[in-house]
Amino acid sequence: RPRVLSGIQPTADSFHLGNYLGALRNWVQLQETHDAYYMVVDLHAITAGHDPAVLRQRTRVGAAQLLALGLDPERCTLFVQSQVPEHAQLAWVLGCITGFGEASRMTQFKDKSVKQGADRSSVGLFTYPILQAADILLYQANLVPVGEDQRQHLELTRDLAQRFTSLFGPAFTVPEPYILKGTAKITDLQDPTAKMSKSASTPAGIIELLDPPNVSAKKIKSAVTDTGREIIFDQANKPGISNLLTIYSALTGRTVDDLVAAYDGKGYGDLKKDLAEVVSEFVAPIQEATRGYLADPAQLDKQLAVGAEKARAVAAATLRTVYERVGFLAGV
Ligand code: TYM
């Protein structure tokens, strides 16, 4: 079976619809056909400042949501990044073959460091994509399901894998991104040209999976829409309505064309009202299952420990090859 790997940061109290439609939905599907490794990336979550107790809680809530969305520990390996020390170890080696300029060109780093101020942003934020490359290469992943915003990090990962091979010999599989066009960039409800983002959007711009239904309904009803009244899919001129149609279509399995035909002659308010209903039906069972997993944190931690042990066996084998190739003495 080909391998798939992906990760998500526990940097908010809930994952959002962009995370789900851009990535997590594909994680669930790919566990059926692939040897799948999925993780909550808590090492990445400390690059921009954090509170320890909040991080610990968000890591558990994150894992619980992934289980609630349908990740099945019998079908995939679900783990927490910091419980597999090889991630940090490989990141060091990869950092030593990454150019300073190359790392400086990562647009997510540029965006975030501009926002935080260059002097305030951490070295960890700068080396973040190198750690991400280590995450992927440790598992010899063939495929990495992510949203559009991760494409550049995947390119860097591929470059580093190939560079390592030409410097020291083969150790890695060169991975391919798995980015599904229609839902690769879900946008902010309040600013429909920007992506829906845990760090950059206002609360009103994000539909969180754990939002109570009346809260998400309110957000959808006050979503910024476009001038005019026609419900048509036109991302350039009607980004707001197009985003709502994308979400609606993805959650129901109805095509955008079908929705456009069904709303012919109706108004934005009708579409929003129905979408609020669709969202609330979609999140209800997820919220209930998430609460269920969180009700027994000891059991959840145990499950994650089992995942980490399985992940570690694969990661350790890759790291051994890497250490040997770069000329370190054999491990004791
Ligand atoms: P993160 O935690 O920001 O997001 C998790 C996943 O959700 C996708 N995503 C979106 N997709 C569509 N529309 C949106 N508005 C939207 N917002 C987020 C992201 O593309 C991502 O797939 N660096 C990664 C985490 C990571 C990782 C990895 C991913 C660490 N190591 C190894 C893959 C492989 C990140 O910050 O994702």
PDB file of N, CA and C in Angstrom, residues 152-185:
ATOM      1  N   GLN A 152       3.802  25.274  -1.129  1.00  0.00           N
ATOM      2  CA  GLN A 152       5.216  25.679  -1.153  1.00  0.00           C
ATOM      3  C   GLN A 152       6.047  24.844  -0.173  1.00  0.00           C
ATOM      4  N   HIS A 153       5.472  24.504   0.968  1.00  0.00           N
ATOM      5  CA  HIS A 153       6.198  23.658   1.921  1.00  0.00           C
ATOM      6  C   HIS A 153       6.447  22.259   1.346  1.00  0.00           C
ATOM      7  N   LEU A 154       5.514  21.784   0.556  1.00  0.00           N
ATOM      8  CA  LEU A 154       5.682  20.486  -0.101  1.00  0.00           C
ATOM      9  C   LEU A 154       6.792  20.542  -1.153  1.00  0.00           C
ATOM     10  N   GLU A 155       6.859  21.676  -1.858  1.00  0.00           N
ATOM     11  CA  GLU A 155       7.931  21.862  -2.848  1.00  0.00           C
ATOM     12  C   GLU A 155       9.290  21.810  -2.152  1.00  0.00           C
ATOM     13  N   LEU A 156       9.397  22.511  -1.021  1.00  0.00           N
ATOM     14  CA  LEU A 156      10.658  22.509  -0.265  1.00  0.00           C
ATOM     15  C   LEU A 156      11.002  21.076   0.175  1.00  0.00           C
ATOM     16  N   THR A 157       9.999  20.350   0.641  1.00  0.00           N
ATOM     17  CA  THR A 157      10.212  18.968   1.089  1.00  0.00           C
ATOM     18  C   THR A 157      10.788  18.119  -0.043  1.00  0.00           C
ATOM     19  N   ARG A 158      10.199  18.282  -1.213  1.00  0.00           N
ATOM     20  CA  ARG A 158      10.695  17.523  -2.373  1.00  0.00           C
ATOM     21  C   ARG A 158      12.129  17.918  -2.708  1.00  0.00           C
ATOM     22  N   ASP A 159      12.406  19.206  -2.681  1.00  0.00           N
ATOM     23  CA  ASP A 159      13.772  19.676  -2.975  1.00  0.00           C
ATOM     24  C   ASP A 159      14.772  19.100  -1.977  1.00  0.00           C
ATOM     25  N   LEU A 160      14.407  19.114  -0.702  1.00  0.00           N
ATOM     26  CA  LEU A 160      15.345  18.628   0.320  1.00  0.00           C
ATOM     27  C   LEU A 160      15.580  17.124   0.175  1.00  0.00           C
ATOM     28  N   ALA A 161      14.530  16.383  -0.165  1.00  0.00           N
ATOM     29  CA  ALA A 161      14.693  14.937  -0.355  1.00  0.00           C
ATOM     30  C   ALA A 161      15.674  14.672  -1.494  1.00  0.00           C
ATOM     31  N   GLN A 162      15.481  15.399  -2.585  1.00  0.00           N
ATOM     32  CA  GLN A 162      16.353  15.182  -3.741  1.00  0.00           C
ATOM     33  C   GLN A 162      17.778  15.647  -3.451  1.00  0.00           C
ATOM     34  N   ARG A 163      17.906  16.740  -2.730  1.00  0.00           N
ATOM     35  CA  ARG A 163      19.246  17.250  -2.404  1.00  0.00           C
ATOM     36  C   ARG A 163      19.983  16.265  -1.496  1.00  0.00           C
ATOM     37  N   PHE A 164      19.275  15.724  -0.529  1.00  0.00           N
ATOM     38  CA  PHE A 164      19.918  14.753   0.365  1.00  0.00           C
ATOM     39  C   PHE A 164      20.443  13.574  -0.450  1.00  0.00           C
ATOM     40  N   THR A 165      19.609  13.102  -1.370  1.00  0.00           N
ATOM     41  CA  THR A 165      20.016  11.967  -2.195  1.00  0.00           C
ATOM     42  C   THR A 165      21.271  12.297  -2.996  1.00  0.00           C
ATOM     43  N   SER A 166      21.317  13.482  -3.568  1.00  0.00           N
ATOM     44  CA  SER A 166      22.492  13.763  -4.394  1.00  0.00           C
ATOM     45  C   SER A 166      23.732  14.011  -3.535  1.00  0.00           C
ATOM     46  N   LEU A 167      23.569  14.456  -2.303  1.00  0.00           N
ATOM     47  CA  LEU A 167      24.739  14.672  -1.442  1.00  0.00           C
ATOM     48  C   LEU A 167      25.219  13.385  -0.783  1.00  0.00           C
ATOM     49  N   PHE A 168      24.270  12.585  -0.292  1.00  0.00           N
ATOM     50  CA  PHE A 168      24.651  11.468   0.589  1.00  0.00           C
ATOM     51  C   PHE A 168      24.126  10.105   0.152  1.00  0.00           C
ATOM     52  N   GLY A 169      23.248  10.100  -0.854  1.00  0.00           N
ATOM     53  CA  GLY A 169      22.663   8.827  -1.279  1.00  0.00           C
ATOM     54  C   GLY A 169      21.215   8.726  -0.838  1.00  0.00           C
ATOM     55  N   PRO A 170      20.507   7.741  -1.394  1.00  0.00           N
ATOM     56  CA  PRO A 170      19.068   7.650  -1.150  1.00  0.00           C
ATOM     57  C   PRO A 170      18.706   7.334   0.301  1.00  0.00           C
ATOM     58  N   ALA A 171      17.719   8.049   0.808  1.00  0.00           N
ATOM     59  CA  ALA A 171      17.184   7.759   2.139  1.00  0.00           C
ATOM     60  C   ALA A 171      15.679   8.019   2.189  1.00  0.00           C
ATOM     61  N   PHE A 172      15.186   8.773   1.187  1.00  0.00           N
ATOM     62  CA  PHE A 172      13.797   9.246   1.270  1.00  0.00           C
ATOM     63  C   PHE A 172      13.002   8.950   0.008  1.00  0.00           C
ATOM     64  N   THR A 173      11.691   8.845   0.175  1.00  0.00           N
ATOM     65  CA  THR A 173      10.750   8.866  -0.937  1.00  0.00           C
ATOM     66  C   THR A 173      10.409  10.332  -1.225  1.00  0.00           C
ATOM     67  N   VAL A 174      10.351  10.698  -2.490  1.00  0.00           N
ATOM     68  CA  VAL A 174       9.971  12.078  -2.835  1.00  0.00           C
ATOM     69  C   VAL A 174       8.441  12.156  -2.876  1.00  0.00           C
ATOM     70  N   PRO A 175       7.826  12.936  -1.984  1.00  0.00           N
ATOM     71  CA  PRO A 175       6.357  12.913  -1.864  1.00  0.00           C
ATOM     72  C   PRO A 175       5.643  13.821  -2.870  1.00  0.00           C
ATOM     73  N   GLU A 176       4.400  13.485  -3.143  1.00  0.00           N
ATOM     74  CA  GLU A 176       3.539  14.324  -3.993  1.00  0.00           C
ATOM     75  C   GLU A 176       2.483  14.984  -3.110  1.00  0.00           C
ATOM     76  N   PRO A 177       2.163  16.254  -3.372  1.00  0.00           N
ATOM     77  CA  PRO A 177       1.033  16.856  -2.663  1.00  0.00           C
ATOM     78  C   PRO A 177      -0.278  16.263  -3.167  1.00  0.00           C
ATOM     79  N   TYR A 178      -1.265  16.192  -2.302  1.00  0.00           N
ATOM     80  CA  TYR A 178      -2.610  15.759  -2.689  1.00  0.00           C
ATOM     81  C   TYR A 178      -3.530  16.915  -2.324  1.00  0.00           C
ATOM     82  N   ILE A 179      -3.842  17.744  -3.330  1.00  0.00           N
ATOM     83  CA  ILE A 179      -4.608  18.969  -3.094  1.00  0.00           C
ATOM     84  C   ILE A 179      -5.802  18.945  -4.040  1.00  0.00           C
ATOM     85  N   LEU A 180      -7.000  18.818  -3.491  1.00  0.00           N
ATOM     86  CA  LEU A 180      -8.175  18.737  -4.361  1.00  0.00           C
ATOM     87  C   LEU A 180      -8.678  20.135  -4.695  1.00  0.00           C
ATOM     88  N   LYS A 181      -8.792  20.375  -5.982  1.00  0.00           N
ATOM     89  CA  LYS A 181      -9.006  21.714  -6.484  1.00  0.00           C
ATOM     90  C   LYS A 181     -10.192  22.458  -5.855  1.00  0.00           C
ATOM     91  N   GLY A 182     -11.368  21.878  -5.927  1.00  0.00           N
ATOM     92  CA  GLY A 182     -12.579  22.588  -5.515  1.00  0.00           C
ATOM     93  C   GLY A 182     -12.531  23.161  -4.108  1.00  0.00           C
ATOM     94  N   THR A 183     -11.907  22.443  -3.176  1.00  0.00           N
ATOM     95  CA  THR A 183     -11.973  22.840  -1.770  1.00  0.00           C
ATOM     96  C   THR A 183     -10.597  23.161  -1.183  1.00  0.00           C
ATOM     97  N   ALA A 184      -9.610  23.423  -2.039  1.00  0.00           N
ATOM     98  CA  ALA A 184      -8.237  23.624  -1.544  1.00  0.00           C
ATOM     99  C   ALA A 184      -8.067  24.948  -0.805  1.00  0.00           C
ATOM    100  N   LYS A 185      -8.993  25.893  -1.064  1.00  0.00           N
ATOM    101  CA  LYS A 185      -8.920  27.154  -0.323  1.00  0.00           C
ATOM    102  C   LYS A 185     -10.325  27.625   0.021  1.00  0.00           C
TER     103      LYS A 185
END
